mmCIF file of C-alpha atoms in Angstrom:
data_model
loop_
_atom_site.group_PDB
_atom_site.id
_atom_site.type_symbol
_atom_site.label_atom_id
_atom_site.label_comp_id
_atom_site.label_asym_id
_atom_site.label_seq_id
_atom_site.Cartn_x
_atom_site.Cartn_y
_atom_site.Cartn_z
ATOM 1 C CA LEU A 19 101.011 109.627 89.273
ATOM 2 C CA SER A 20 97.253 109.003 89.161
ATOM 3 C CA LYS A 21 94.295 107.651 91.197
ATOM 4 C CA GLN A 22 95.922 104.310 91.218
ATOM 5 C CA TRP A 23 98.388 105.235 94.204
ATOM 6 C CA TYR A 24 95.418 106.197 96.440
ATOM 7 C CA GLN A 25 93.553 102.913 95.718
ATOM 8 C CA ARG A 26 96.009 100.341 94.627
ATOM 9 C CA ARG A 27 96.983 97.075 96.309
ATOM 10 C CA VAL A 28 100.675 97.273 96.506
ATOM 11 C CA ARG A 29 102.158 94.162 95.088
ATOM 12 C CA GLY A 30 105.904 94.221 95.980
ATOM 13 C CA ALA A 31 108.178 95.460 98.439
ATOM 14 C CA PRO A 32 109.222 99.334 97.626
ATOM 15 C CA ARG A 33 112.101 99.974 95.489
ATOM 16 C CA PRO A 34 114.716 102.625 96.143
ATOM 17 C CA SER A 35 113.977 105.678 94.710
ATOM 18 C CA GLU A 36 116.133 106.563 91.552
ATOM 19 C CA THR A 37 115.468 110.542 91.520
ATOM 20 C CA LEU A 38 115.619 111.668 95.157
ATOM 21 C CA PRO A 39 119.154 112.118 96.717
ATOM 22 C CA PRO A 40 119.966 109.692 99.479
ATOM 23 C CA ARG A 41 120.132 110.694 103.209
ATOM 24 C CA PRO A 42 121.909 109.080 105.904
ATOM 25 C CA TYR A 43 119.904 106.978 108.235
ATOM 26 C CA PHE A 44 121.461 105.215 111.384
ATOM 27 C CA LEU A 45 119.509 102.941 113.948
ATOM 28 C CA ALA A 46 119.213 104.544 117.254
ATOM 29 C CA THR A 47 121.160 103.228 120.033
ATOM 30 C CA GLN A 48 119.415 102.804 123.643
ATOM 31 C CA ASN A 49 120.793 106.008 124.776
ATOM 32 C CA GLN A 50 119.465 107.800 121.796
ATOM 33 C CA ILE A 51 115.731 106.571 122.276
ATOM 34 C CA VAL A 52 115.459 108.077 125.840
ATOM 35 C CA SER A 53 113.292 110.986 125.978
ATOM 36 C CA VAL A 54 115.247 114.237 127.365
ATOM 37 C CA SER A 55 111.943 115.148 129.149
ATOM 38 C CA GLY A 56 112.686 112.696 131.856
ATOM 39 C CA ASP A 57 109.025 112.018 132.185
ATOM 40 C CA THR A 58 108.530 108.331 132.958
ATOM 41 C CA SER A 59 104.868 108.354 134.153
ATOM 42 C CA TYR A 60 103.445 107.121 130.762
ATOM 43 C CA TYR A 61 106.360 104.265 130.211
ATOM 44 C CA ASN A 62 107.829 101.237 131.946
ATOM 45 C CA GLN A 63 111.013 99.857 130.407
ATOM 46 C CA GLN A 64 110.932 96.549 131.956
ATOM 47 C CA ALA A 65 107.162 96.057 130.643
ATOM 48 C CA ALA A 66 108.503 96.793 127.309
ATOM 49 C CA ASP A 67 111.427 94.358 127.333
ATOM 50 C CA ALA A 68 109.027 91.601 128.964
ATOM 51 C CA LEU A 69 106.370 92.016 126.002
ATOM 52 C CA LEU A 70 108.989 91.622 123.341
ATOM 53 C CA ASP A 71 110.242 88.573 125.078
ATOM 54 C CA ARG A 72 106.727 87.249 125.449
ATOM 55 C CA LEU A 73 106.209 87.661 121.536
ATOM 56 C CA GLY A 74 109.684 86.149 120.789
ATOM 57 C CA ILE A 75 110.717 89.476 119.022
ATOM 58 C CA SER A 76 114.604 89.616 119.379
ATOM 59 C CA SER A 77 116.259 92.984 119.239
ATOM 60 C CA HIS A 78 118.242 91.969 115.926
ATOM 61 C CA SER A 79 114.639 91.217 114.267
ATOM 62 C CA LEU A 80 113.246 94.569 115.819
ATOM 63 C CA ASP A 81 116.224 96.283 114.075
ATOM 64 C CA ILE A 82 115.787 94.890 110.785
ATOM 65 C CA TRP A 83 111.970 95.344 110.815
ATOM 66 C CA THR A 84 112.336 98.946 111.883
ATOM 67 C CA GLU A 85 114.516 99.553 108.750
ATOM 68 C CA ASN A 86 111.957 97.880 106.799
ATOM 69 C CA ILE A 87 109.027 99.885 107.937
ATOM 70 C CA ARG A 88 110.944 103.118 107.480
ATOM 71 C CA LYS A 89 111.704 102.043 103.908
ATOM 72 C CA TRP A 90 107.956 101.281 103.204
ATOM 73 C CA ILE A 91 107.042 104.738 104.830
ATOM 74 C CA SER A 92 109.357 106.645 102.785
ATOM 75 C CA GLN A 93 108.922 105.007 99.313
ATOM 76 C CA THR A 94 105.357 103.888 99.529
ATOM 77 C CA ILE A 95 103.992 107.096 101.421
ATOM 78 C CA PHE A 96 106.043 110.150 101.154
ATOM 79 C CA GLN A 97 107.981 109.735 97.703
ATOM 80 C CA HIS A 98 104.416 108.816 95.949
ATOM 81 C CA LEU A 99 102.735 111.664 98.034
ATOM 82 C CA TYR A 100 105.432 114.360 97.136
ATOM 83 C CA ARG A 101 105.544 113.515 93.394
ATOM 84 C CA GLU A 102 101.563 113.629 93.576
ATOM 85 C CA ILE A 103 101.873 117.164 94.858
ATOM 86 C CA GLN A 104 104.192 118.265 92.377
ATOM 87 C CA THR A 105 101.992 116.743 89.755
ATOM 88 C CA ILE A 106 98.983 118.479 90.695
ATOM 89 C CA ASN A 107 100.851 121.970 91.241
ATOM 90 C CA LYS A 108 101.993 121.521 87.577
ATOM 91 C CA ALA A 109 98.271 120.769 86.582
ATOM 92 C CA LEU A 110 97.353 123.927 88.406
ATOM 93 C CA ASP A 111 99.755 125.912 86.293
ATOM 94 C CA GLN A 112 98.225 124.722 83.266
ATOM 95 C CA VAL A 113 94.698 125.498 84.138
ATOM 96 C CA GLY A 114 95.521 129.145 85.097
ATOM 97 C CA SER A 115 95.579 128.636 88.888
ATOM 98 C CA ALA A 116 99.245 129.245 89.716
ATOM 99 C CA GLU A 117 98.517 131.158 92.640
ATOM 100 C CA CYS A 118 96.506 128.235 94.183
ATOM 101 C CA LYS A 119 99.356 125.639 94.495
ATOM 102 C CA VAL A 120 99.144 122.942 97.016
ATOM 103 C CA GLY A 121 101.273 124.356 99.876
ATOM 104 C CA ALA A 122 100.381 127.886 99.117
ATOM 105 C CA VAL A 123 96.776 127.948 99.986
ATOM 106 C CA SER A 124 94.596 126.403 102.554
ATOM 107 C CA THR A 125 92.788 123.036 102.084
ATOM 108 C CA ALA A 126 89.339 124.908 101.941
ATOM 109 C CA VAL A 127 90.663 126.648 98.905
ATOM 110 C CA LEU A 128 92.124 123.548 97.317
ATOM 111 C CA SER A 129 88.755 121.700 97.884
ATOM 112 C CA LYS A 130 86.892 124.690 96.007
ATOM 113 C CA ILE A 131 89.342 124.187 93.004
ATOM 114 C CA SER A 132 88.570 120.672 93.143
ATOM 115 C CA ALA A 133 85.069 121.084 92.758
ATOM 116 C CA SER A 134 85.224 123.573 89.952
ATOM 117 C CA LYS A 135 88.076 122.102 87.916
ATOM 118 C CA HIS A 136 87.584 118.383 88.797
ATOM 119 C CA GLU A 137 87.844 117.110 85.173
ATOM 120 C CA HIS A 138 91.384 118.728 84.964
ATOM 121 C CA ILE A 139 92.751 118.217 88.360
ATOM 122 C CA ALA A 140 90.710 114.869 89.602
ATOM 123 C CA ASN A 141 93.505 114.046 92.392
ATOM 124 C CA ILE A 142 93.046 116.986 94.512
ATOM 125 C CA ALA A 143 89.930 115.396 96.303
ATOM 126 C CA LEU A 144 92.311 112.397 96.955
ATOM 127 C CA LEU A 145 95.056 114.358 98.229
ATOM 128 C CA LEU A 146 93.328 116.653 100.601
ATOM 129 C CA PRO A 147 92.935 114.054 103.652
ATOM 130 C CA TYR A 148 96.620 113.860 103.667
ATOM 131 C CA LEU A 149 97.088 117.411 104.120
ATOM 132 C CA GLU A 150 94.557 117.804 107.076
ATOM 133 C CA VAL A 151 97.291 117.119 109.726
ATOM 134 C CA SER A 152 98.296 121.099 109.966
ATOM 135 C CA VAL A 153 96.777 124.337 109.105
ATOM 136 C CA ASN A 154 100.330 125.404 108.010
ATOM 137 C CA GLN A 155 100.306 124.064 104.596
ATOM 138 C CA GLU A 156 103.411 125.618 103.399
ATOM 139 C CA TYR A 157 105.572 123.936 106.118
ATOM 140 C CA LEU A 158 103.685 120.596 105.796
ATOM 141 C CA VAL A 159 104.413 120.418 101.922
ATOM 142 C CA ASN A 160 108.052 121.174 102.539
ATOM 143 C CA ARG A 161 108.379 118.651 105.399
ATOM 144 C CA ILE A 162 106.715 116.160 103.247
ATOM 145 C CA GLY A 163 109.382 116.854 100.637
ATOM 146 C CA GLU A 164 112.172 116.539 103.091
ATOM 147 C CA LEU A 165 110.680 113.090 104.379
ATOM 148 C CA ALA A 166 110.533 111.838 100.743
ATOM 149 C CA SER A 167 114.333 112.401 100.425
ATOM 150 C CA GLY A 168 116.501 109.242 100.424
ATOM 151 C CA SER A 169 115.078 105.848 101.350
ATOM 152 C CA CYS A 170 114.683 105.531 105.129
ATOM 153 C CA VAL A 171 112.896 108.934 106.076
ATOM 154 C CA GLY A 172 116.482 109.805 107.341
ATOM 155 C CA THR A 173 115.423 113.347 108.219
ATOM 156 C CA PHE A 174 112.607 111.967 110.737
ATOM 157 C CA ARG A 175 112.748 113.971 113.965
ATOM 158 C CA TRP A 176 110.311 112.046 116.384
ATOM 159 C CA GLU A 177 109.635 114.822 118.948
ATOM 160 C CA SER A 178 110.003 118.008 116.522
ATOM 161 C CA GLY A 179 110.357 118.581 112.847
ATOM 162 C CA GLY A 180 112.263 120.560 110.317
ATOM 163 C CA ARG A 181 113.310 124.166 110.133
ATOM 164 C CA PHE A 182 110.783 126.636 108.600
ATOM 165 C CA LYS A 183 111.698 129.950 106.990
ATOM 166 C CA ASN A 184 115.122 129.697 108.635
ATOM 167 C CA GLN A 185 113.418 129.361 112.091
ATOM 168 C CA PRO A 186 113.652 126.190 114.311
ATOM 169 C CA TRP A 187 110.671 123.997 114.655
ATOM 170 C CA ASN A 188 108.225 124.975 117.301
ATOM 171 C CA LYS A 189 105.079 123.320 118.817
ATOM 172 C CA GLU A 190 102.645 125.151 116.635
ATOM 173 C CA LEU A 191 103.799 122.976 113.882
ATOM 174 C CA PRO A 192 103.224 119.169 113.773
ATOM 175 C CA THR A 193 105.840 116.812 114.915
ATOM 176 C CA ASP A 194 107.201 114.393 112.518
ATOM 177 C CA SER A 195 105.710 111.676 114.338
ATOM 178 C CA GLN A 196 102.315 113.178 113.936
ATOM 179 C CA ILE A 197 102.667 113.868 110.291
ATOM 180 C CA VAL A 198 103.933 109.971 109.666
ATOM 181 C CA MET A 199 100.894 108.781 111.804
ATOM 182 C CA HIS A 200 98.344 110.733 109.978
ATOM 183 C CA CYS A 201 99.546 109.919 106.559
ATOM 184 C CA ILE A 202 99.685 106.288 107.378
ATOM 185 C CA SER A 203 96.155 106.477 108.802
ATOM 186 C CA THR A 204 95.035 108.237 105.635
ATOM 187 C CA TYR A 205 96.634 105.754 103.354
ATOM 188 C CA LEU A 206 94.990 102.953 105.247
ATOM 189 C CA ASP A 207 91.794 104.817 105.336
ATOM 190 C CA SER A 208 91.817 104.881 101.473
ATOM 191 C CA HIS A 209 92.252 101.093 101.096
ATOM 192 C CA LEU A 210 89.637 99.911 103.742
ATOM 193 C CA PRO A 211 86.120 99.747 102.528
ATOM 194 C CA ARG A 212 83.734 102.478 103.382
ATOM 195 C CA ASN A 213 81.968 102.063 106.475
ATOM 196 C CA PRO A 214 78.228 103.777 106.798
ATOM 197 C CA MET A 215 79.196 104.332 110.503
ATOM 198 C CA TYR A 216 82.208 106.523 109.306
ATOM 199 C CA PRO A 217 80.665 108.745 106.527
ATOM 200 C CA GLU A 218 83.858 110.966 106.186
ATOM 201 C CA GLY A 219 85.584 107.572 104.570
ATOM 202 C CA ARG A 220 88.024 107.448 107.640
ATOM 203 C CA THR A 221 87.542 103.890 108.580
ATOM 204 C CA PHE A 222 90.923 103.154 109.814
ATOM 205 C CA THR A 223 91.403 106.623 111.658
ATOM 206 C CA THR A 224 88.097 106.262 113.432
ATOM 207 C CA GLN A 225 88.065 102.455 114.236
ATOM 208 C CA TYR A 226 91.659 101.696 114.658
ATOM 209 C CA PHE A 227 93.287 104.909 115.947
ATOM 210 C CA VAL A 228 92.892 106.674 119.301
ATOM 211 C CA GLN A 229 94.521 109.965 120.299
ATOM 212 C CA THR A 230 94.752 111.755 123.469
ATOM 213 C CA PRO A 231 92.517 113.341 125.166
ATOM 214 C CA SER A 232 90.335 110.668 123.865
ATOM 215 C CA LYS A 233 89.935 107.760 126.306
ATOM 216 C CA ALA A 234 91.207 104.310 125.071
ATOM 217 C CA ASP A 235 88.237 102.339 125.643
ATOM 218 C CA THR A 236 89.187 98.733 124.837
ATOM 219 C CA LYS A 237 85.852 97.480 125.152
ATOM 220 C CA LYS A 238 84.913 99.146 121.991
ATOM 221 C CA ARG A 239 87.799 97.569 120.105
ATOM 222 C CA GLU A 240 89.494 94.350 119.618
ATOM 223 C CA TYR A 241 92.474 96.310 118.735
ATOM 224 C CA ALA A 242 93.771 99.939 118.100
ATOM 225 C CA LEU A 243 96.754 102.328 118.039
ATOM 226 C CA PHE A 244 96.724 104.679 120.948
ATOM 227 C CA GLN A 245 98.710 107.855 120.976
ATOM 228 C CA SER A 246 98.779 108.637 124.818
ATOM 229 C CA SER A 247 101.067 111.635 124.529
ATOM 230 C CA ILE A 248 101.283 114.580 122.033
ATOM 231 C CA HIS A 249 104.427 116.234 123.215
ATOM 232 C CA PRO A 250 106.671 114.236 123.405
ATOM 233 C CA PRO A 251 104.805 111.880 120.921
ATOM 234 C CA HIS A 252 104.127 108.319 122.398
ATOM 235 C CA PHE A 253 102.228 105.447 121.144
ATOM 236 C CA LYS A 254 100.935 102.161 122.105
ATOM 237 C CA LEU A 255 98.921 99.219 121.013
ATOM 238 C CA LEU A 256 95.774 98.298 122.627
ATOM 239 C CA VAL A 257 94.900 94.570 122.427
ATOM 240 C CA GLY A 258 91.797 93.473 124.194
ATOM 241 C CA ASP A 259 92.443 94.319 127.743
ATOM 242 C CA GLU A 260 96.217 94.644 127.507
ATOM 243 C CA VAL A 261 98.248 97.537 126.500
ATOM 244 C CA TRP A 262 101.295 96.547 124.431
ATOM 245 C CA GLU A 263 103.891 99.361 124.933
ATOM 246 C CA VAL A 264 107.501 99.394 123.569
ATOM 247 C CA SER A 265 110.536 101.736 123.999
ATOM 248 C CA LYS A 266 109.755 105.449 124.099
ATOM 249 C CA GLY A 267 111.686 107.885 121.887
ATOM 250 C CA ARG A 268 112.954 107.950 118.328
ATOM 251 C CA ASN A 269 111.619 104.475 117.327
ATOM 252 C CA ASN A 270 108.516 104.258 119.433
ATOM 253 C CA LEU A 271 106.008 104.888 116.532
ATOM 254 C CA PHE A 272 107.829 102.600 114.144
ATOM 255 C CA HIS A 273 108.054 99.846 116.894
ATOM 256 C CA THR A 274 104.294 100.356 117.757
ATOM 257 C CA LEU A 275 103.193 100.047 114.085
ATOM 258 C CA ILE A 276 105.395 96.700 113.887
ATOM 259 C CA LEU A 277 103.560 95.442 116.878
ATOM 260 C CA LEU A 278 100.266 96.116 115.104
ATOM 261 C CA LEU A 279 101.611 94.255 112.030
ATOM 262 C CA TYR A 280 102.888 91.377 114.254
ATOM 263 C CA TYR A 281 99.606 90.951 116.045
ATOM 264 C CA LEU A 282 97.594 91.102 112.765
ATOM 265 C CA ARG A 283 99.510 88.437 111.155
ATOM 266 C CA GLU A 284 99.716 86.137 114.261
ATOM 267 C CA GLU A 285 96.074 86.794 115.650
ATOM 268 C CA GLN A 286 94.129 88.120 112.644
ATOM 269 C CA HIS A 287 95.264 85.735 109.818
ATOM 270 C CA GLY A 288 97.077 88.649 108.257
ATOM 271 C CA MET A 289 93.954 90.890 107.937
ATOM 272 C CA LEU A 290 93.217 94.302 108.924
ATOM 273 C CA GLY A 291 89.392 94.136 108.916
ATOM 274 C CA PRO A 292 88.405 92.721 105.485
ATOM 275 C CA VAL A 293 91.776 93.768 103.814
ATOM 276 C CA ASN A 294 94.631 91.303 103.313
ATOM 277 C CA LEU A 295 97.963 92.518 104.456
ATOM 278 C CA GLY A 296 99.854 89.707 102.761
ATOM 279 C CA PRO A 297 101.381 89.703 99.065
ATOM 280 C CA THR A 298 97.882 89.402 97.484
ATOM 281 C CA GLY A 299 96.695 92.512 99.476
ATOM 282 C CA LEU A 300 98.360 95.443 100.567
ATOM 283 C CA ASN A 301 101.801 93.582 101.102
ATOM 284 C CA LEU A 302 102.787 94.987 104.476
ATOM 285 C CA THR A 303 103.683 91.711 106.131
ATOM 286 C CA TRP A 304 107.004 91.466 104.223
ATOM 287 C CA ILE A 305 107.950 94.451 106.764
ATOM 288 C CA ILE A 306 108.006 91.744 109.481
ATOM 289 C CA SER A 307 109.226 88.870 107.510
#
């Protein structure tokens, strides 16, 4: 893989992986998406159902779109990302830096390697933003590999993650929801034009994603994704003065991303800022077609 992945416009729907072993994926039932925490202070099921009815989104369509977005996340984000990590680690072996592989050292060390050996491993600088979601690089790279297996992120655990060094996941590690959201945000950051207001290059993350404890100030944004809870993860879509909220639990992140795509298609002419999400651009609107 090369720099093309980070900056390309995806022309077609993702194709199933031919190299990674399949993992089973099953749609969640209503009982499965109810949080075991019992905390309902941040969520209203009736309002969620009413929202989908108002938008004309049937449960059947939502199920299909959920499978589509899981395929896109798996095949466009994680499979490419994990292969890029493997490619960079192989290059590090070749330039005599085998002890500094991605997943074995911090992002600060990788940044220094990128600066000193840029002509040999040019893509490290492009990879680094994806790795900033956790200081535990060994866990993160391993989990990215697990999420890359199969075609529908079948190992996804919305409020936890994978085992690490034969130990159960704990809250010192990022949830899978956090990893997925961060990687999608970073991917979109790389496809949006740089904005001088956001010198770090994170245009999407800064402009269209708000994470608690930051306040969801709708006056500053026409629309934005809002993560209102970290543990358990819970996401909403802010649209003007409204808060669009769907079922909590296993599919909450996927359904909220679907709402964003639906809103952009219906109200923003299929555009995310200046970027076309249709077949001639990033080709994301197929997910909800």
